[in-house]
Coordinates of C-alpha atoms and ligand atoms in Angstrom, one line a residue:
X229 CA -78.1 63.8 -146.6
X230 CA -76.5 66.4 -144.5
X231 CA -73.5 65.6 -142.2
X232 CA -73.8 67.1 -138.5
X233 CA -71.9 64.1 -137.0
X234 CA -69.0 62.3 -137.8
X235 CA -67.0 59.3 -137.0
X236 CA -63.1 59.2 -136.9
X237 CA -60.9 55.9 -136.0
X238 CA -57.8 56.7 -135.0
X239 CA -56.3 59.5 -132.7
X240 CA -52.6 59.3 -134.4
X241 CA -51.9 62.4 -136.0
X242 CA -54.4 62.1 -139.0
X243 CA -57.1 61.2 -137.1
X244 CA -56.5 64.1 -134.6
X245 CA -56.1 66.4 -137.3
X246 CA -59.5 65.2 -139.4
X247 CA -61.2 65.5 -136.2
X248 CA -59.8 69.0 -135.9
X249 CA -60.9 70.1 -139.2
X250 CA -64.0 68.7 -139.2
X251 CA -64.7 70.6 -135.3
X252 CA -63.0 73.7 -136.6
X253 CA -65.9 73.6 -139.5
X254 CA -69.0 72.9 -136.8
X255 CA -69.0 69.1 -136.8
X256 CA -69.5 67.2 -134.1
X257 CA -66.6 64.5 -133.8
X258 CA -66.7 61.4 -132.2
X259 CA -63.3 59.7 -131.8
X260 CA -62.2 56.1 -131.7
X261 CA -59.1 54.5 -130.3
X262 CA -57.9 50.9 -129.5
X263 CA -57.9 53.0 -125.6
X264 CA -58.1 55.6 -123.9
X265 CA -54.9 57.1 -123.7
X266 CA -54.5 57.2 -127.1
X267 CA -57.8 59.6 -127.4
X268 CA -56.6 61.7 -124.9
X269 CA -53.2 62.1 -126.5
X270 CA -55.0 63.2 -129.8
X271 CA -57.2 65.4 -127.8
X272 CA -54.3 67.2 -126.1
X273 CA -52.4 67.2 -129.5
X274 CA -55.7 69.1 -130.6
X275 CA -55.7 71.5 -127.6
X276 CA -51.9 72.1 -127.9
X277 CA -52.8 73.2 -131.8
X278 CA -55.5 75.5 -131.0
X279 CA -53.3 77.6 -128.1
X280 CA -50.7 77.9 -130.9
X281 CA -53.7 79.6 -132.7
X282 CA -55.0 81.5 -129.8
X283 CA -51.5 83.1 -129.4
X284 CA -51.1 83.3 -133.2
X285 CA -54.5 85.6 -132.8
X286 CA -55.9 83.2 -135.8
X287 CA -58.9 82.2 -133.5
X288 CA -60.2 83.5 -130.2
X289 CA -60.0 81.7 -126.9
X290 CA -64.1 81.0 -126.9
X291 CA -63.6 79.4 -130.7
X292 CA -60.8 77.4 -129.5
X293 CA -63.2 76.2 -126.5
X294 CA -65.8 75.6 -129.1
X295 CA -64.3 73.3 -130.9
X296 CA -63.1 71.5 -127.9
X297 CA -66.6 71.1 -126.7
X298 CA -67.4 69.9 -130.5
X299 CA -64.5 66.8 -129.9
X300 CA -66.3 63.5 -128.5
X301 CA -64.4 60.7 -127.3
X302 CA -66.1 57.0 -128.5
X303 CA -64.6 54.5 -126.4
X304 CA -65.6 51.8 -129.2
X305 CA -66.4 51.6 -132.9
X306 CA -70.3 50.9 -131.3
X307 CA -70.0 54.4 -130.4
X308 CA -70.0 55.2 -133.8
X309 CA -73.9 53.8 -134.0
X310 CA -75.6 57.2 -134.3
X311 CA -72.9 59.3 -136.9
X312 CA -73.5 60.6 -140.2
X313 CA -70.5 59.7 -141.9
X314 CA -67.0 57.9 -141.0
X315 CA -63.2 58.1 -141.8
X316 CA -61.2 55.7 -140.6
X317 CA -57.7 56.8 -140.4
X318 CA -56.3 53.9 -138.3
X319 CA -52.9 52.1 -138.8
X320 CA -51.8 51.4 -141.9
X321 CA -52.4 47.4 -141.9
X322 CA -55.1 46.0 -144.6
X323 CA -56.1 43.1 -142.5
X324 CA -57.0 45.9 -139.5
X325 CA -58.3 48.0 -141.6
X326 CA -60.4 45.0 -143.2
X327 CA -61.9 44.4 -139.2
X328 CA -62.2 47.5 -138.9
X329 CA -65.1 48.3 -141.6
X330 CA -66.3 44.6 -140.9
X331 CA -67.5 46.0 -137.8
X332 CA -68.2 49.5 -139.0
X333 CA -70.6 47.9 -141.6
X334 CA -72.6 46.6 -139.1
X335 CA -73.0 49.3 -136.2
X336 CA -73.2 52.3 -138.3
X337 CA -76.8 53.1 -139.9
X338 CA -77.3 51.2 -143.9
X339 CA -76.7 54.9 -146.1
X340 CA -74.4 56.0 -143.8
X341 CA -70.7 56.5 -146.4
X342 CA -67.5 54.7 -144.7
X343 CA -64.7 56.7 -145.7
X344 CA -60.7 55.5 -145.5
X345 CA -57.8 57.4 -145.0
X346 CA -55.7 54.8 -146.2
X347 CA -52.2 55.9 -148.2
X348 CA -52.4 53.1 -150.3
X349 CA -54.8 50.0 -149.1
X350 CA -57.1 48.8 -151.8
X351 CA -60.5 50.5 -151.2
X352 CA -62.5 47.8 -153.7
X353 CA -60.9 45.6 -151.0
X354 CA -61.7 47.4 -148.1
X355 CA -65.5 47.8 -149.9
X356 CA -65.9 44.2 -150.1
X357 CA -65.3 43.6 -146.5
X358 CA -69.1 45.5 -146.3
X359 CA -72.3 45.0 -147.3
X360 CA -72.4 48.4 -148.8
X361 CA -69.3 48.6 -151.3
X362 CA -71.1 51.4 -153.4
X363 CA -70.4 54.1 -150.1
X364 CA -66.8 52.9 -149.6
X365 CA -64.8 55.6 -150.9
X366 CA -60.7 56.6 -150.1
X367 CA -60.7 60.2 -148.6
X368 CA -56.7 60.3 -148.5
X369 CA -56.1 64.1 -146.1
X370 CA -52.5 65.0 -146.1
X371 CA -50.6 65.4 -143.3
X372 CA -51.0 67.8 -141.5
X373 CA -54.5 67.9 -142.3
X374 CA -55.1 71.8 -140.8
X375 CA -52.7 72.9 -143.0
X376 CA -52.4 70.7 -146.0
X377 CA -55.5 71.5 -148.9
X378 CA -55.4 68.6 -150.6
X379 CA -57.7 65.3 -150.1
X380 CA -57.4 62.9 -152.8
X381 CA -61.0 60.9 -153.6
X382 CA -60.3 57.5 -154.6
X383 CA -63.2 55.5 -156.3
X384 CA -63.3 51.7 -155.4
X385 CA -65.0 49.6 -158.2
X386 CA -68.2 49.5 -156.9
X387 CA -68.2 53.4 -155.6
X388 CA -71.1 55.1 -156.6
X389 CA -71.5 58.6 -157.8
X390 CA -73.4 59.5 -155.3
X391 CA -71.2 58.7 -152.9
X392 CA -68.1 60.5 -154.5
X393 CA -70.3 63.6 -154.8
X394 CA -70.9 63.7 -151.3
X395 CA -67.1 63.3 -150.0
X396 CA -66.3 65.8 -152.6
X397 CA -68.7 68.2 -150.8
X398 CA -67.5 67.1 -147.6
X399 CA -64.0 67.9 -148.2
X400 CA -65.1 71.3 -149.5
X401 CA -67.0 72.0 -146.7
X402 CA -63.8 71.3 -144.8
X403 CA -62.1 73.7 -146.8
X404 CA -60.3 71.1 -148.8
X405 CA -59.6 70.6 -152.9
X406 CA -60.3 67.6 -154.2
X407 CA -58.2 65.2 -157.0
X408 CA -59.4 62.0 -158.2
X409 CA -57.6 59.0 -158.5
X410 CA -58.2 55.4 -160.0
X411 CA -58.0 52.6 -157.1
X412 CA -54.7 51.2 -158.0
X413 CA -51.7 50.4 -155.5
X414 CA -50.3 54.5 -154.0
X415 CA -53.1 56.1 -155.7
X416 CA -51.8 59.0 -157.4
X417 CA -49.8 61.5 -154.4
X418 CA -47.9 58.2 -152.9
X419 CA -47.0 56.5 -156.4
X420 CA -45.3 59.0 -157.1
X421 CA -44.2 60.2 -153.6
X422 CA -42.9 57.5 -152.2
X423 CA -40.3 55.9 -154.3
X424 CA -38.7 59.7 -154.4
X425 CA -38.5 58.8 -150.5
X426 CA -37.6 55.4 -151.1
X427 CA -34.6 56.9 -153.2
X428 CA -33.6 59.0 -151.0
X429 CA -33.7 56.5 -148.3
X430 CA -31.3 54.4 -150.9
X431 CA -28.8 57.6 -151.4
X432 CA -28.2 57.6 -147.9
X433 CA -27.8 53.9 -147.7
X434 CA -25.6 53.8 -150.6
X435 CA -23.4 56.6 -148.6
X436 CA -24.2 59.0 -151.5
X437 CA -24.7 61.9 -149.0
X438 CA -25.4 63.2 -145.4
X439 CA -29.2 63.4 -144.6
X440 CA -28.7 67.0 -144.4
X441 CA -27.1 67.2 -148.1
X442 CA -29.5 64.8 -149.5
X443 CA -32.7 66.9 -148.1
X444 CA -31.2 70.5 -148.8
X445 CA -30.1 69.2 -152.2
X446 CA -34.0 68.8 -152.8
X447 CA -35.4 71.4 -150.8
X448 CA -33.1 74.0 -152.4
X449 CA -32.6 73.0 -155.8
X450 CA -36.0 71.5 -156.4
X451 CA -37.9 74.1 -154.4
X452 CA -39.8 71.3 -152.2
X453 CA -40.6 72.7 -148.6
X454 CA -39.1 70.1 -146.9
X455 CA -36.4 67.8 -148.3
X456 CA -37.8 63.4 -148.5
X457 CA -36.1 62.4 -145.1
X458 CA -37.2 64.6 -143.2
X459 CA -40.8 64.8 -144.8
X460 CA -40.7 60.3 -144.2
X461 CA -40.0 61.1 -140.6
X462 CA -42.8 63.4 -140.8
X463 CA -45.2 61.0 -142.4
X464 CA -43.7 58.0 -140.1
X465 CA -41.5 55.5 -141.3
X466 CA -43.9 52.7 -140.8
X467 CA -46.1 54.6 -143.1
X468 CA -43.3 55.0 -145.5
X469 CA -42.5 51.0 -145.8
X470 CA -46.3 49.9 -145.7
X471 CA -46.8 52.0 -148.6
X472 CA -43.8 50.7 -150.8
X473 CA -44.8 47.4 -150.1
X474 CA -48.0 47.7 -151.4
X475 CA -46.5 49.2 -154.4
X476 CA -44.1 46.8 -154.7
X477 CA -46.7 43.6 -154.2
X478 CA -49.6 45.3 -156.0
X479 CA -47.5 46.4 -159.3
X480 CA -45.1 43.5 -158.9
X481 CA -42.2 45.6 -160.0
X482 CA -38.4 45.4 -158.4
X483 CA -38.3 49.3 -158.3
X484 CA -40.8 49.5 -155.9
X485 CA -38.4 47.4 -153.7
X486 CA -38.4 49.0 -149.9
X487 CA -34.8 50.2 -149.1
X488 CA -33.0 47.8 -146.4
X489 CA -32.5 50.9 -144.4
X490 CA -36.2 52.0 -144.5
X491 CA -36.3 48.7 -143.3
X492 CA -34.1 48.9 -140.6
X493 CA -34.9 51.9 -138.8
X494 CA -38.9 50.4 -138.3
X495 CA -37.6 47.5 -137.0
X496 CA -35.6 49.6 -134.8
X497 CA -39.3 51.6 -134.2
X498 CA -37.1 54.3 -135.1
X499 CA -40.5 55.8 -136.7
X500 CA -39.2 59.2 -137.2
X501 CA -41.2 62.5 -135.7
X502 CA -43.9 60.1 -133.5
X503 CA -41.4 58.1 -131.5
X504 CA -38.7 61.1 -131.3
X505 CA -36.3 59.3 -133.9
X506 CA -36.4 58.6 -137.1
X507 CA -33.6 59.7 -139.8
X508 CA -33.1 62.5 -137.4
X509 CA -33.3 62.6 -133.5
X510 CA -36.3 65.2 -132.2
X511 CA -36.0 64.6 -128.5
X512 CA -34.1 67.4 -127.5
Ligands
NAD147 P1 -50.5 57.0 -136.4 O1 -49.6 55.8 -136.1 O2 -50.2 58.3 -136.0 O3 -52.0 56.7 -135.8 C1 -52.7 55.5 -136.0 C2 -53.7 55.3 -134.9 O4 -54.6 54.2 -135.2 C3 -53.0 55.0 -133.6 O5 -53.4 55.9 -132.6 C4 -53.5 53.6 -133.3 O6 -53.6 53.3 -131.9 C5 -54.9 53.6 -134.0 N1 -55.4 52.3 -134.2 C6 -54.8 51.1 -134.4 N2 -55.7 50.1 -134.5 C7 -56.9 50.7 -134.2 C8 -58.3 50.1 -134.1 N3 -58.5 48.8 -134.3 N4 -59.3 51.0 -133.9 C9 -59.1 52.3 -133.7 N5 -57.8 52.9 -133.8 C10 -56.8 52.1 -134.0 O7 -50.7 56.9 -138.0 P2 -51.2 58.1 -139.0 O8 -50.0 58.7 -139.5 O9 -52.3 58.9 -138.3 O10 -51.9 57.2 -140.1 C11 -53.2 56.8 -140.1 C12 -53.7 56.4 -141.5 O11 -53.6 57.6 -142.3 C13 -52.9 55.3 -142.2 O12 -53.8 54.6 -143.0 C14 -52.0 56.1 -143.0 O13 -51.5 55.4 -144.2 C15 -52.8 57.3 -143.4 N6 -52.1 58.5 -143.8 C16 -51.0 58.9 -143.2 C17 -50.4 60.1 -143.6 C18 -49.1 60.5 -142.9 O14 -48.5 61.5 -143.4 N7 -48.8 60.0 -141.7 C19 -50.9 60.8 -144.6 C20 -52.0 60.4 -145.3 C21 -52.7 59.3 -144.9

């Protein structure tokens, strides 16, 4: 089946930057929101993306356009009625995500695969919340999708070959490498990912270090690009916790346990880059 049209749910900043890909590679894009303002905020996040490029002379002004005119807002999931394939890349909450693909199930067309972005949500659960659990399939971009090459394929029970096949040549076509990981609780990037944030978050609880010593101590002397407090803020704190939950409930295992601080600072909505404060303060 070739894909001319796809569906994306959620504008946050995975969503946007799917929907960018996806344009940038001569898909038409139809994106979802709970309203309207948050559509329009991942469409200027878009535009604001593409003028960096302009200026950056990576793409001309007309290409930039073009892939503007390729971005469609869809009010509703019932917008998504006529696309060729889906990712849903909405908040990280299994019973939303749950109604989410409840409804999908039903407006998009039978073949069409529904595809989750999910960090670490259950896809044979997910599956089983449709009538089509063999095209249910995790396509897990990394953040920020434009830049980062990685999507991680992760087979649900009742996947089908065929349907890993064709979100393996999505990706590609997207200009993406694929892994493949077993459906079990943080697949494979976030198992191991996010109890080094967790950690981290624990360091600084414990008073071990300064986020600044704790995040040069890894950038520098374990040559990671960005050190784990300030890649959680990146990610979003909320993010963070969701996912160490479901490792912690999923594996059943006290080392997965959330750090109170981690904790704290959501509960404070201090969700890092998104709300302009996380483990450090970006509103200046
Ligand atoms: P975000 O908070 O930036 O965006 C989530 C968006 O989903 C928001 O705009 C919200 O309004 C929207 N939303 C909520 N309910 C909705 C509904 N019923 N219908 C449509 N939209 C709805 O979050 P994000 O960082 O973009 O994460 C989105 C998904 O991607 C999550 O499942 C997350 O685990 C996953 N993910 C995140 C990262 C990361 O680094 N942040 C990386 C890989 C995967």
């Amino acid at each position: 089946m070739e894909i001319k049209k796809i569906g994306v749910v959620g504008a946050g900043q995975m969503g946007a930057g799917i929907a960018q890909v996806a344009a940038a590679s001569g898909l038409d894009a139809w994106i979802c929101d709970i309203s309207d303002d948050f559509i329009q905020k991942g469409l200027d996040g878009i535009r604001k993306n593409l003028d960096r490029m302009v200026t950056k002379e990576k793409i001309t002004a007309d290409e930039a356009n073009a892939i503007m005119n390729r971005l469609h807002k869809a009010p509703g999931l019932g917008d998504l009625a006529e696309v060729d394939f889906v990712v849903e890349a909405a908040t990280e909450n299994e019973k939303l995500k749950l109604e989410i693909f409840e409804k999908l199930d039903k407006i998009t067309e039978p073949h069409v695969i529904l595809a989750s972005n999910t960090s670490s949500i259950s896809i044979t659960r997910i599956a089983a919340a449709t009538s089509r659990p063999d095209k249910v399939i995790g396509m897990h971009f990394m953040n920020p999708v434009p830049i980062m090459k990685l999507v991680e394929i992760i087979r649900g029970l009742a996947t089908s070959d065929q349907t890993v096949e064709a979100t393996v040549t999505l990706s590609e076509f997207l200009g993406k490498t694929c892994t493949q990981s077993k459906d079990f609780p943080g697949f494979l990037v976030n198992r191991i990912l996010m109890p080094m944030i967790n950690e981290a978050f624990t360091a600084l609880y414990e008073g071990i270090g300064s986020p600044e010593d704790i995040d040069n101590g890894m950038k520098l002397g374990t040559n990671q690009p960005m050190g784990p407090l300030a890649l959680a803020d990146l990610i979003g704190l909320d993010t963070c916790l969701a996912v160490m939950r479901v490792l912690h409930e999923g594996l059943g295992d006290s080392k997965y346990r959330p750090c109170p601080l981690l904790i704290q600072y959501v509960d404070a909505k201090w969700l890092g880059r998104k709300t302009g404060q996380g483990v450090y303060n970006y509103q200046k």
